[in-house]
């Protein structure tokens, strides 16, 4: 599966951004056959899970983003979104889309996911 992120940028604290992840699969499987999610990695820090969505609709968020971020999916165009509201400087990171086998859902553990995009940068200023 191939994953391409977009939508990153620079915003001030309190602002919002919506990230997109376009998924494609040469085997022509539906993206809903995967466990999909968003991760982020800040400079000098380990990659961490942000939000996960299973094909059956189960969702999990990291505590740090609960109530501020929303993971969404559009089946019609195989796109995964991350709506980020009330951003703060601690949210500054490269945000990376990932896909894994359905059985890994809804873990936030990085090593469980086999497919990764290149990421999109989000920078939040105070």
PDB file of N, CA, C and O in Angstrom, residues 76-116:
ATOM      1  N   UNK A  76     -14.942   6.752  -0.294  1.00  0.00           N
ATOM      2  CA  UNK A  76     -15.113   6.994  -1.729  1.00  0.00           C
ATOM      3  C   UNK A  76     -13.796   7.260  -2.428  1.00  0.00           C
ATOM      4  O   UNK A  76     -13.639   6.947  -3.612  1.00  0.00           O
ATOM      5  N   UNK A  77     -12.840   7.848  -1.724  1.00  0.00           N
ATOM      6  CA  UNK A  77     -11.570   8.153  -2.384  1.00  0.00           C
ATOM      7  C   UNK A  77     -10.372   7.627  -1.601  1.00  0.00           C
ATOM      8  O   UNK A  77      -9.248   8.080  -1.799  1.00  0.00           O
ATOM      9  N   UNK A  78     -10.615   6.647  -0.732  1.00  0.00           N
ATOM     10  CA  UNK A  78      -9.517   6.012   0.018  1.00  0.00           C
ATOM     11  C   UNK A  78      -8.610   7.047   0.686  1.00  0.00           C
ATOM     12  O   UNK A  78      -7.386   6.990   0.525  1.00  0.00           O
ATOM     13  N   UNK A  79      -9.213   7.985   1.373  1.00  0.00           N
ATOM     14  CA  UNK A  79      -8.434   9.033   2.026  1.00  0.00           C
ATOM     15  C   UNK A  79      -8.715   9.053   3.518  1.00  0.00           C
ATOM     16  O   UNK A  79      -9.869   8.948   3.938  1.00  0.00           O
ATOM     17  N   UNK A  80      -7.655   9.170   4.285  1.00  0.00           N
ATOM     18  CA  UNK A  80      -7.730   9.278   5.733  1.00  0.00           C
ATOM     19  C   UNK A  80      -7.374  10.708   6.111  1.00  0.00           C
ATOM     20  O   UNK A  80      -6.448  11.284   5.535  1.00  0.00           O
ATOM     21  N   UNK A  81      -8.129  11.268   7.047  1.00  0.00           N
ATOM     22  CA  UNK A  81      -7.898  12.640   7.456  1.00  0.00           C
ATOM     23  C   UNK A  81      -7.566  12.711   8.946  1.00  0.00           C
ATOM     24  O   UNK A  81      -7.926  11.828   9.717  1.00  0.00           O
ATOM     25  N   UNK A  82      -6.912  13.795   9.312  1.00  0.00           N
ATOM     26  CA  UNK A  82      -6.715  14.106  10.721  1.00  0.00           C
ATOM     27  C   UNK A  82      -7.054  15.581  10.900  1.00  0.00           C
ATOM     28  O   UNK A  82      -6.318  16.452  10.422  1.00  0.00           O
ATOM     29  N   UNK A  83      -8.174  15.843  11.546  1.00  0.00           N
ATOM     30  CA  UNK A  83      -8.583  17.199  11.855  1.00  0.00           C
ATOM     31  C   UNK A  83      -7.960  17.574  13.197  1.00  0.00           C
ATOM     32  O   UNK A  83      -8.223  16.919  14.205  1.00  0.00           O
ATOM     33  N   UNK A  84      -7.158  18.623  13.188  1.00  0.00           N
ATOM     34  CA  UNK A  84      -6.445  19.024  14.397  1.00  0.00           C
ATOM     35  C   UNK A  84      -6.901  20.418  14.803  1.00  0.00           C
ATOM     36  O   UNK A  84      -6.724  21.381  14.039  1.00  0.00           O
ATOM     37  N   UNK A  85      -7.498  20.519  15.975  1.00  0.00           N
ATOM     38  CA  UNK A  85      -7.989  21.792  16.494  1.00  0.00           C
ATOM     39  C   UNK A  85      -7.232  22.163  17.759  1.00  0.00           C
ATOM     40  O   UNK A  85      -6.638  21.310  18.420  1.00  0.00           O
ATOM     41  N   UNK A  86      -7.288  23.433  18.089  1.00  0.00           N
ATOM     42  CA  UNK A  86      -6.652  23.937  19.305  1.00  0.00           C
ATOM     43  C   UNK A  86      -5.195  23.462  19.403  1.00  0.00           C
ATOM     44  O   UNK A  86      -4.759  22.959  20.436  1.00  0.00           O
ATOM     45  N   UNK A  87      -4.472  23.652  18.350  1.00  0.00           N
ATOM     46  CA  UNK A  87      -3.080  23.210  18.299  1.00  0.00           C
ATOM     47  C   UNK A  87      -2.218  24.009  19.265  1.00  0.00           C
ATOM     48  O   UNK A  87      -2.470  25.196  19.520  1.00  0.00           O
ATOM     49  N   UNK A  88      -1.210  23.354  19.792  1.00  0.00           N
ATOM     50  CA  UNK A  88      -0.246  24.027  20.662  1.00  0.00           C
ATOM     51  C   UNK A  88       1.166  23.690  20.195  1.00  0.00           C
ATOM     52  O   UNK A  88       1.357  22.759  19.390  1.00  0.00           O
ATOM     53  N   UNK A  89       2.166  24.447  20.658  1.00  0.00           N
ATOM     54  CA  UNK A  89       3.540  24.221  20.175  1.00  0.00           C
ATOM     55  C   UNK A  89       4.035  22.792  20.373  1.00  0.00           C
ATOM     56  O   UNK A  89       4.877  22.331  19.591  1.00  0.00           O
ATOM     57  N   UNK A  90       3.519  22.087  21.368  1.00  0.00           N
ATOM     58  CA  UNK A  90       3.945  20.705  21.604  1.00  0.00           C
ATOM     59  C   UNK A  90       3.461  19.761  20.506  1.00  0.00           C
ATOM     60  O   UNK A  90       3.913  18.611  20.423  1.00  0.00           O
ATOM     61  N   UNK A  91       2.558  20.221  19.672  1.00  0.00           N
ATOM     62  CA  UNK A  91       2.083  19.416  18.550  1.00  0.00           C
ATOM     63  C   UNK A  91       2.999  19.519  17.330  1.00  0.00           C
ATOM     64  O   UNK A  91       2.778  18.828  16.328  1.00  0.00           O
ATOM     65  N   UNK A  92       4.002  20.373  17.389  1.00  0.00           N
ATOM     66  CA  UNK A  92       4.932  20.533  16.281  1.00  0.00           C
ATOM     67  C   UNK A  92       5.679  19.235  16.032  1.00  0.00           C
ATOM     68  O   UNK A  92       6.316  18.686  16.939  1.00  0.00           O
ATOM     69  N   UNK A  93       5.574  18.722  14.794  1.00  0.00           N
ATOM     70  CA  UNK A  93       6.198  17.443  14.438  1.00  0.00           C
ATOM     71  C   UNK A  93       5.939  17.163  12.966  1.00  0.00           C
ATOM     72  O   UNK A  93       5.133  17.845  12.321  1.00  0.00           O
ATOM     73  N   UNK A  94       6.614  16.148  12.472  1.00  0.00           N
ATOM     74  CA  UNK A  94       6.251  15.601  11.176  1.00  0.00           C
ATOM     75  C   UNK A  94       5.157  14.568  11.423  1.00  0.00           C
ATOM     76  O   UNK A  94       5.328  13.656  12.241  1.00  0.00           O
ATOM     77  N   UNK A  95       4.049  14.703  10.722  1.00  0.00           N
ATOM     78  CA  UNK A  95       2.922  13.783  10.882  1.00  0.00           C
ATOM     79  C   UNK A  95       2.951  12.781   9.733  1.00  0.00           C
ATOM     80  O   UNK A  95       3.036  13.168   8.562  1.00  0.00           O
ATOM     81  N   UNK A  96       2.857  11.516  10.115  1.00  0.00           N
ATOM     82  CA  UNK A  96       3.085  10.438   9.170  1.00  0.00           C
ATOM     83  C   UNK A  96       1.901   9.482   9.190  1.00  0.00           C
ATOM     84  O   UNK A  96       1.450   9.071  10.262  1.00  0.00           O
ATOM     85  N   UNK A  97       1.408   9.150   8.013  1.00  0.00           N
ATOM     86  CA  UNK A  97       0.310   8.195   7.870  1.00  0.00           C
ATOM     87  C   UNK A  97       0.883   6.784   7.826  1.00  0.00           C
ATOM     88  O   UNK A  97       1.960   6.562   7.250  1.00  0.00           O
ATOM     89  N   UNK A  98       0.175   5.829   8.409  1.00  0.00           N
ATOM     90  CA  UNK A  98       0.650   4.453   8.453  1.00  0.00           C
ATOM     91  C   UNK A  98      -0.503   3.490   8.262  1.00  0.00           C
ATOM     92  O   UNK A  98      -1.657   3.803   8.553  1.00  0.00           O
ATOM     93  N   UNK A  99      -0.152   2.297   7.794  1.00  0.00           N
ATOM     94  CA  UNK A  99      -1.136   1.237   7.610  1.00  0.00           C
ATOM     95  C   UNK A  99      -0.549  -0.080   8.087  1.00  0.00           C
ATOM     96  O   UNK A  99       0.641  -0.345   7.920  1.00  0.00           O
ATOM     97  N   UNK A 100      -1.417  -0.894   8.654  1.00  0.00           N
ATOM     98  CA  UNK A 100      -0.996  -2.199   9.128  1.00  0.00           C
ATOM     99  C   UNK A 100      -2.104  -3.199   8.933  1.00  0.00           C
ATOM    100  O   UNK A 100      -3.196  -2.854   8.484  1.00  0.00           O
ATOM    101  N   UNK A 101      -1.821  -4.421   9.285  1.00  0.00           N
ATOM    102  CA  UNK A 101      -2.845  -5.453   9.175  1.00  0.00           C
ATOM    103  C   UNK A 101      -3.994  -5.138  10.124  1.00  0.00           C
ATOM    104  O   UNK A 101      -3.811  -4.513  11.166  1.00  0.00           O
ATOM    105  N   UNK A 102      -5.168  -5.598   9.763  1.00  0.00           N
ATOM    106  CA  UNK A 102      -6.351  -5.269  10.558  1.00  0.00           C
ATOM    107  C   UNK A 102      -6.230  -5.755  11.997  1.00  0.00           C
ATOM    108  O   UNK A 102      -6.758  -5.127  12.916  1.00  0.00           O
ATOM    109  N   UNK A 103      -5.468  -6.851  12.197  1.00  0.00           N
ATOM    110  CA  UNK A 103      -5.414  -7.422  13.532  1.00  0.00           C
ATOM    111  C   UNK A 103      -4.639  -6.551  14.513  1.00  0.00           C
ATOM    112  O   UNK A 103      -4.713  -6.743  15.709  1.00  0.00           O
ATOM    113  N   UNK A 104      -3.870  -5.580  14.031  1.00  0.00           N
ATOM    114  CA  UNK A 104      -3.105  -4.753  14.965  1.00  0.00           C
ATOM    115  C   UNK A 104      -3.947  -3.643  15.574  1.00  0.00           C
ATOM    116  O   UNK A 104      -3.540  -3.024  16.551  1.00  0.00           O
ATOM    117  N   UNK A 105      -5.099  -3.358  14.994  1.00  0.00           N
ATOM    118  CA  UNK A 105      -5.941  -2.279  15.504  1.00  0.00           C
ATOM    119  C   UNK A 105      -6.412  -2.609  16.910  1.00  0.00           C
ATOM    120  O   UNK A 105      -6.765  -3.744  17.206  1.00  0.00           O
ATOM    121  N   UNK A 106      -6.564  -1.610  17.795  1.00  0.00           N
ATOM    122  CA  UNK A 106      -6.237  -0.213  17.555  1.00  0.00           C
ATOM    123  C   UNK A 106      -4.950   0.237  18.261  1.00  0.00           C
ATOM    124  O   UNK A 106      -4.878   1.331  18.786  1.00  0.00           O
ATOM    125  N   UNK A 107      -3.913  -0.587  18.183  1.00  0.00           N
ATOM    126  CA  UNK A 107      -2.704  -0.246  18.903  1.00  0.00           C
ATOM    127  C   UNK A 107      -2.046   1.033  18.365  1.00  0.00           C
ATOM    128  O   UNK A 107      -2.131   1.325  17.165  1.00  0.00           O
ATOM    129  N   UNK A 108      -1.391   1.762  19.246  1.00  0.00           N
ATOM    130  CA  UNK A 108      -0.621   2.941  18.874  1.00  0.00           C
ATOM    131  C   UNK A 108       0.876   2.620  18.773  1.00  0.00           C
ATOM    132  O   UNK A 108       1.686   3.522  18.568  1.00  0.00           O
ATOM    133  N   UNK A 109       1.231   1.358  18.904  1.00  0.00           N
ATOM    134  CA  UNK A 109       2.631   0.964  18.874  1.00  0.00           C
ATOM    135  C   UNK A 109       3.184   1.074  17.455  1.00  0.00           C
ATOM    136  O   UNK A 109       2.669   0.450  16.528  1.00  0.00           O
ATOM    137  N   UNK A 110       4.252   1.811  17.313  1.00  0.00           N
ATOM    138  CA  UNK A 110       4.833   2.111  16.012  1.00  0.00           C
ATOM    139  C   UNK A 110       5.237   0.839  15.269  1.00  0.00           C
ATOM    140  O   UNK A 110       4.991   0.705  14.061  1.00  0.00           O
ATOM    141  N   UNK A 111       5.842  -0.095  15.970  1.00  0.00           N
ATOM    142  CA  UNK A 111       6.418  -1.267  15.314  1.00  0.00           C
ATOM    143  C   UNK A 111       5.376  -2.211  14.735  1.00  0.00           C
ATOM    144  O   UNK A 111       5.709  -3.114  13.978  1.00  0.00           O
ATOM    145  N   UNK A 112       4.116  -1.987  15.057  1.00  0.00           N
ATOM    146  CA  UNK A 112       3.060  -2.856  14.538  1.00  0.00           C
ATOM    147  C   UNK A 112       2.646  -2.504  13.118  1.00  0.00           C
ATOM    148  O   UNK A 112       1.924  -3.254  12.490  1.00  0.00           O
ATOM    149  N   UNK A 113       3.079  -1.367  12.624  1.00  0.00           N
ATOM    150  CA  UNK A 113       2.627  -0.874  11.330  1.00  0.00           C
ATOM    151  C   UNK A 113       3.718  -1.060  10.283  1.00  0.00           C
ATOM    152  O   UNK A 113       4.867  -0.680  10.489  1.00  0.00           O
ATOM    153  N   UNK A 114       3.348  -1.645   9.144  1.00  0.00           N
ATOM    154  CA  UNK A 114       4.334  -2.029   8.137  1.00  0.00           C
ATOM    155  C   UNK A 114       4.487  -1.009   7.015  1.00  0.00           C
ATOM    156  O   UNK A 114       5.516  -1.004   6.331  1.00  0.00           O
ATOM    157  N   UNK A 115       3.501  -0.173   6.796  1.00  0.00           N
ATOM    158  CA  UNK A 115       3.522   0.741   5.656  1.00  0.00           C
ATOM    159  C   UNK A 115       3.473   2.182   6.151  1.00  0.00           C
ATOM    160  O   UNK A 115       2.654   2.521   6.999  1.00  0.00           O
ATOM    161  N   UNK A 116       4.344   3.006   5.576  1.00  0.00           N
ATOM    162  CA  UNK A 116       4.486   4.385   6.049  1.00  0.00           C
ATOM    163  C   UNK A 116       4.564   5.359   4.879  1.00  0.00           C
ATOM    164  O   UNK A 116       5.164   5.054   3.841  1.00  0.00           O
TER     165      UNK A 116
END
